[in-house]
Structures are given as C-alpha cells and as structure tokens.
Amino acid sequence: MKIQLLYGTETGNAEMLCEDIETHLADDHEVALANLNDIDPADLDADTFHLVVCSTYGDGDLPASAQPFADTLETAGTDLSAIRFAIFGLGDSSYETYNQGSEKLAALLVKHGAKQVGDRAIHDAMGSDMAEDLALPWADDRIAQAADLFAET
Ligand SMILES: Cc1cc2nc3c(=O)[nH]c(=O)nc-3n(C[C@H](O)[C@H](O)[C@H](O)COP(=O)(O)O)c2cc1C
C-alpha cells in the first residue's frame, strides 16, 4: 500500500515521530514523508493512505507547519472526498485545550469530504507512555483497516 506520512509540527516532535513510523513501515510499504507545510490539499492522492501526525500549540491551535495547509484548504474549498486518512495527535493534558490541534485538523479534513479511518489517537506529553509506543501500533491498525477499504474499491 502507498502510505503518505504527513506531519504538522511546531518544534519537531511530530516530525521525529513520523520518521520512527516511516522506519517501522518501510519494509512492507511504499512510504513517503512530508511536512504539511509543503503540501497543497489538491496534491493529496486517492490511491494513497494518509497517516497524519499533528501537535497542538498556542491555545488549542494548529502548529505553525499545519496552518498554511488548513488555510489553503478553507480558501480553496478543495474536494477531498476521494481521500482517506487516519490521525494521531500530540498534546499535553496540562493544557485545557488538550490535543485540540489534531481534533481541529481531523474535523477540517472531514468537512472537506475526506474519509477518516478509525478513531483519532492521541499522546499526552504528561503521561508515562512514549509516543512511539502508541503510534507504531496505531499505524499498523489503521493500515489494516485501510487495506480492507482499498480492497473493496
Ligand atoms: C507554547 C506551547 C503551547 C502548547 N499548547 C498546547 C495546547 O494548547 N494543547 C495541548 O494539548 N498541548 C499543547 N502543547 C504541547 C505540545 O503539543 C506538545 O509538546 C507536542 O509534543 C509538541 O509537538 P511538536 O514539536 O511536533 O509541535 C503546547 C506546548 C507549548 C510549548
């Protein structure tokens, strides 16, 4: 399966996590990795499964590297109805706006027609889990779900 890993980040944690996921998946899949900053919503590909990792900044806001993508999507009104994605959020539960960045990005993608595969998963920087210990099984699980969906079409 073709996988596009996309990250929205402020200080690099989401990028590092995506690099770990890329290494984990590389033997079995064709994997590409990109910063949302470098992606136009119109470039997303219907034959590719998108795994999105996004942090939260400011007051429950998208991180800086995801904001231009979100702005372009809203302005252009791109139809994403052929696009499938899963999303993993990075946040910190000491903030009242815990993990709202990934929540906002998921809602925006769905609003423009994209199909979300599985529930959003989240990591808490205040918790005891390492992000990769949650994100690698998350990626495997969502890819298995997506494989069934891609096989049906
Ligand atoms: C200034 C600042 C603001 C933050 N705001 C939030 C927030 O509103 N909600 C949240 O869940 N986490 C918040 N965080 C935590 C980050 O989302 C978390 O540290 C994440 O791992 C950062 O990932 P990144 O380096 O990919 O951006 C904030 C962190 C900082 C330093």
mmCIF file of C-alpha atoms and ligand atoms in Angstrom:
data_model
loop_
_atom_site.group_PDB
_atom_site.id
_atom_site.type_symbol
_atom_site.label_atom_id
_atom_site.label_comp_id
_atom_site.label_asym_id
_atom_site.label_seq_id
_atom_site.Cartn_x
_atom_site.Cartn_y
_atom_site.Cartn_z
ATOM 1 C CA MET A 1 0.000 0.000 0.000
ATOM 2 C CA LYS A 2 1.200 3.512 -0.737
ATOM 3 C CA ILE A 3 1.428 5.489 2.519
ATOM 4 C CA GLN A 4 1.896 9.223 2.861
ATOM 5 C CA LEU A 5 3.027 10.308 6.310
ATOM 6 C CA LEU A 6 2.155 13.950 6.933
ATOM 7 C CA TYR A 7 3.162 15.956 9.979
ATOM 8 C CA GLY A 8 2.084 19.242 11.456
ATOM 9 C CA THR A 9 4.636 20.482 13.958
ATOM 10 C CA GLU A 10 5.949 23.484 15.852
ATOM 11 C CA THR A 11 9.150 22.181 17.442
ATOM 12 C CA GLY A 12 9.772 18.884 15.615
ATOM 13 C CA ASN A 13 8.210 16.186 17.812
ATOM 14 C CA ALA A 14 5.641 15.213 15.176
ATOM 15 C CA GLU A 15 8.377 15.081 12.538
ATOM 16 C CA MET A 16 10.564 12.792 14.681
ATOM 17 C CA LEU A 17 7.596 10.544 15.387
ATOM 18 C CA CYS A 18 6.807 10.308 11.666
ATOM 19 C CA GLU A 19 10.421 9.323 10.993
ATOM 20 C CA ASP A 20 10.035 6.471 13.504
ATOM 21 C CA ILE A 21 6.786 5.391 11.822
ATOM 22 C CA GLU A 22 8.464 5.590 8.403
ATOM 23 C CA THR A 23 11.271 3.295 9.563
ATOM 24 C CA HIS A 24 8.744 0.905 11.083
ATOM 25 C CA LEU A 25 6.688 0.692 7.866
ATOM 26 C CA ALA A 26 9.401 0.909 5.201
ATOM 27 C CA ASP A 27 9.982 -2.843 4.755
ATOM 28 C CA ASP A 28 6.353 -3.573 3.910
ATOM 29 C CA HIS A 29 5.045 -0.405 2.284
ATOM 30 C CA GLU A 30 5.928 2.341 -0.127
ATOM 31 C CA VAL A 31 6.199 5.236 2.352
ATOM 32 C CA ALA A 32 6.651 8.961 1.714
ATOM 33 C CA LEU A 33 7.118 11.584 4.433
ATOM 34 C CA ALA A 34 6.223 15.274 4.190
ATOM 35 C CA ASN A 35 5.662 18.359 6.281
ATOM 36 C CA LEU A 36 2.092 19.668 5.841
ATOM 37 C CA ASN A 37 3.800 22.992 5.162
ATOM 38 C CA ASP A 38 4.993 21.581 1.825
ATOM 39 C CA ILE A 39 1.664 20.032 0.791
ATOM 40 C CA ASP A 40 -1.195 21.567 -1.179
ATOM 41 C CA PRO A 41 -4.534 19.890 -0.344
ATOM 42 C CA ALA A 42 -5.121 19.448 -4.093
ATOM 43 C CA ASP A 43 -1.998 17.239 -4.285
ATOM 44 C CA LEU A 44 -3.391 14.529 -1.977
ATOM 45 C CA ASP A 45 -3.756 11.246 -3.835
ATOM 46 C CA ALA A 46 -6.794 8.929 -3.836
ATOM 47 C CA ASP A 47 -4.592 5.821 -4.261
ATOM 48 C CA THR A 48 -2.562 6.663 -1.147
ATOM 49 C CA PHE A 49 -3.442 6.220 2.523
ATOM 50 C CA HIS A 50 -2.572 9.311 4.545
ATOM 51 C CA LEU A 51 -1.279 8.966 8.098
ATOM 52 C CA VAL A 52 -1.338 12.406 9.731
ATOM 53 C CA VAL A 53 0.526 13.304 12.945
ATOM 54 C CA CYS A 54 -0.278 16.753 14.352
ATOM 55 C CA SER A 55 0.558 18.561 17.569
ATOM 56 C CA THR A 56 -1.325 21.387 19.331
ATOM 57 C CA TYR A 57 0.069 24.854 20.045
ATOM 58 C CA GLY A 58 -0.925 28.232 21.387
ATOM 59 C CA ASP A 59 -4.382 27.916 22.856
ATOM 60 C CA GLY A 60 -5.577 24.693 21.235
ATOM 61 C CA ASP A 61 -4.379 25.843 17.825
ATOM 62 C CA LEU A 62 -2.802 24.053 14.909
ATOM 63 C CA PRO A 63 1.007 24.076 14.982
ATOM 64 C CA ALA A 64 2.707 26.503 12.599
ATOM 65 C CA SER A 65 3.535 23.952 9.920
ATOM 66 C CA ALA A 66 -0.102 22.812 9.587
ATOM 67 C CA GLN A 67 -1.657 26.281 9.432
ATOM 68 C CA PRO A 68 -0.918 27.110 5.747
ATOM 69 C CA PHE A 69 -2.376 23.740 4.684
ATOM 70 C CA ALA A 70 -5.533 24.445 6.717
ATOM 71 C CA ASP A 71 -5.802 27.991 5.350
ATOM 72 C CA THR A 72 -5.436 26.804 1.745
ATOM 73 C CA LEU A 73 -7.997 24.062 2.276
ATOM 74 C CA GLU A 74 -10.521 26.546 3.662
ATOM 75 C CA THR A 75 -9.838 29.157 0.979
ATOM 76 C CA ALA A 76 -9.756 26.807 -1.999
ATOM 77 C CA GLY A 77 -12.548 24.553 -0.734
ATOM 78 C CA THR A 78 -10.736 21.513 -2.145
ATOM 79 C CA ASP A 79 -12.909 18.409 -2.549
ATOM 80 C CA LEU A 80 -11.219 15.621 -0.574
ATOM 81 C CA SER A 81 -13.974 13.032 -0.959
ATOM 82 C CA ALA A 82 -11.579 10.527 -2.572
ATOM 83 C CA ILE A 83 -9.019 10.879 0.224
ATOM 84 C CA ARG A 84 -8.601 8.506 3.163
ATOM 85 C CA PHE A 85 -6.671 9.366 6.293
ATOM 86 C CA ALA A 86 -6.034 8.473 9.919
ATOM 87 C CA ILE A 87 -4.788 10.949 12.505
ATOM 88 C CA PHE A 88 -2.609 10.866 15.620
ATOM 89 C CA GLY A 89 -2.386 13.885 17.918
ATOM 90 C CA LEU A 90 0.443 15.109 20.132
ATOM 91 C CA GLY A 91 -0.513 17.231 23.110
ATOM 92 C CA ASP A 92 -0.155 17.877 26.800
ATOM 93 C CA SER A 93 -3.013 17.329 29.250
ATOM 94 C CA SER A 94 -1.840 20.190 31.454
ATOM 95 C CA TYR A 95 -3.492 22.423 28.835
ATOM 96 C CA GLU A 96 -7.286 22.821 28.925
ATOM 97 C CA THR A 97 -7.124 22.696 25.147
ATOM 98 C CA TYR A 98 -5.663 19.181 25.270
ATOM 99 C CA ASN A 99 -4.973 17.828 21.778
ATOM 100 C CA GLN A 100 -7.380 20.216 20.080
ATOM 101 C CA GLY A 101 -4.987 20.797 17.162
ATOM 102 C CA SER A 102 -5.380 17.254 15.830
ATOM 103 C CA GLU A 103 -9.102 17.429 16.589
ATOM 104 C CA LYS A 104 -9.429 20.620 14.519
ATOM 105 C CA LEU A 105 -7.377 19.219 11.647
ATOM 106 C CA ALA A 106 -9.427 15.986 11.562
ATOM 107 C CA ALA A 107 -12.672 17.984 11.563
ATOM 108 C CA LEU A 108 -11.388 20.185 8.737
ATOM 109 C CA LEU A 109 -10.402 17.202 6.577
ATOM 110 C CA VAL A 110 -13.780 15.536 7.187
ATOM 111 C CA LYS A 111 -15.598 18.816 6.464
ATOM 112 C CA HIS A 112 -13.990 18.790 3.025
ATOM 113 C CA GLY A 113 -15.101 15.223 2.388
ATOM 114 C CA ALA A 114 -12.068 13.147 3.412
ATOM 115 C CA LYS A 115 -12.856 9.742 4.958
ATOM 116 C CA GLN A 116 -11.349 9.164 8.406
ATOM 117 C CA VAL A 117 -10.217 5.582 9.049
ATOM 118 C CA GLY A 118 -10.559 4.647 12.723
ATOM 119 C CA ASP A 119 -10.748 6.990 15.675
ATOM 120 C CA ARG A 120 -8.194 9.739 16.287
ATOM 121 C CA ALA A 121 -5.461 8.521 18.641
ATOM 122 C CA ILE A 122 -3.685 10.925 20.977
ATOM 123 C CA HIS A 123 -0.496 11.122 23.026
ATOM 124 C CA ASP A 124 -0.127 13.013 26.278
ATOM 125 C CA ALA A 125 3.312 14.522 26.929
ATOM 126 C CA MET A 126 2.418 14.474 30.649
ATOM 127 C CA GLY A 127 1.700 10.734 30.638
ATOM 128 C CA SER A 128 4.040 7.781 31.040
ATOM 129 C CA ASP A 129 3.740 6.341 27.513
ATOM 130 C CA MET A 130 6.364 7.011 24.872
ATOM 131 C CA ALA A 131 4.685 8.462 21.774
ATOM 132 C CA GLU A 132 6.187 5.781 19.512
ATOM 133 C CA ASP A 133 4.826 3.002 21.736
ATOM 134 C CA LEU A 134 1.328 4.251 20.875
ATOM 135 C CA ALA A 135 1.944 5.471 17.340
ATOM 136 C CA LEU A 136 3.519 2.341 15.818
ATOM 137 C CA PRO A 137 0.572 0.062 16.779
ATOM 138 C CA TRP A 138 -1.782 2.895 15.721
ATOM 139 C CA ALA A 139 -0.180 2.970 12.257
ATOM 140 C CA ASP A 140 -0.355 -0.830 11.896
ATOM 141 C CA ASP A 141 -4.003 -0.893 12.996
ATOM 142 C CA ARG A 142 -5.176 1.926 10.719
ATOM 143 C CA ILE A 143 -3.265 0.488 7.732
ATOM 144 C CA ALA A 144 -5.002 -2.869 8.284
ATOM 145 C CA GLN A 145 -8.371 -1.101 8.334
ATOM 146 C CA ALA A 146 -7.493 0.932 5.246
ATOM 147 C CA ALA A 147 -6.317 -2.172 3.372
ATOM 148 C CA ASP A 148 -9.822 -3.609 3.677
ATOM 149 C CA LEU A 149 -11.344 -0.363 2.401
ATOM 150 C CA PHE A 150 -8.928 -0.048 -0.544
ATOM 151 C CA ALA A 151 -9.600 -3.707 -1.434
ATOM 152 C CA GLU A 152 -13.348 -3.016 -1.622
ATOM 153 C CA THR A 153 -12.950 -0.261 -4.215
HETATM 154 C C1 LIG B 1 3.843 27.086 23.971
HETATM 155 C C2 LIG B 1 3.188 25.721 23.947
HETATM 156 C C3 LIG B 1 1.816 25.641 23.793
HETATM 157 C C4 LIG B 1 1.174 24.398 23.800
HETATM 158 N N1 LIG B 1 -0.201 24.347 23.722
HETATM 159 C C5 LIG B 1 -0.813 23.153 23.832
HETATM 160 C C6 LIG B 1 -2.242 23.078 23.840
HETATM 161 O O1 LIG B 1 -2.964 24.077 23.755
HETATM 162 N N2 LIG B 1 -2.816 21.843 23.941
HETATM 163 C C7 LIG B 1 -2.068 20.694 24.037
HETATM 164 O O2 LIG B 1 -2.648 19.606 24.134
HETATM 165 N N3 LIG B 1 -0.707 20.738 24.015
HETATM 166 C C8 LIG B 1 -0.067 21.928 23.908
HETATM 167 N N4 LIG B 1 1.306 21.975 23.897
HETATM 168 C C9 LIG B 1 2.077 20.714 23.947
HETATM 169 C C10 LIG B 1 2.575 20.270 22.549
HETATM 170 O O3 LIG B 1 1.506 19.950 21.673
HETATM 171 C C11 LIG B 1 3.462 19.029 22.727
HETATM 172 O O4 LIG B 1 4.617 19.405 23.437
HETATM 173 C C12 LIG B 1 3.846 18.377 21.408
HETATM 174 O O5 LIG B 1 4.612 17.206 21.659
HETATM 175 C C13 LIG B 1 4.661 19.293 20.525
HETATM 176 O O6 LIG B 1 4.874 18.643 19.278
HETATM 177 P P1 LIG B 1 5.635 19.409 18.075
HETATM 178 O O7 LIG B 1 7.047 19.611 18.483
HETATM 179 O O8 LIG B 1 5.523 18.453 16.917
HETATM 180 O O9 LIG B 1 4.918 20.671 17.783
HETATM 181 C C14 LIG B 1 1.950 23.213 23.908
HETATM 182 C C15 LIG B 1 3.345 23.307 24.043
HETATM 183 C C16 LIG B 1 3.961 24.542 24.066
HETATM 184 C C17 LIG B 1 5.459 24.606 24.253
#
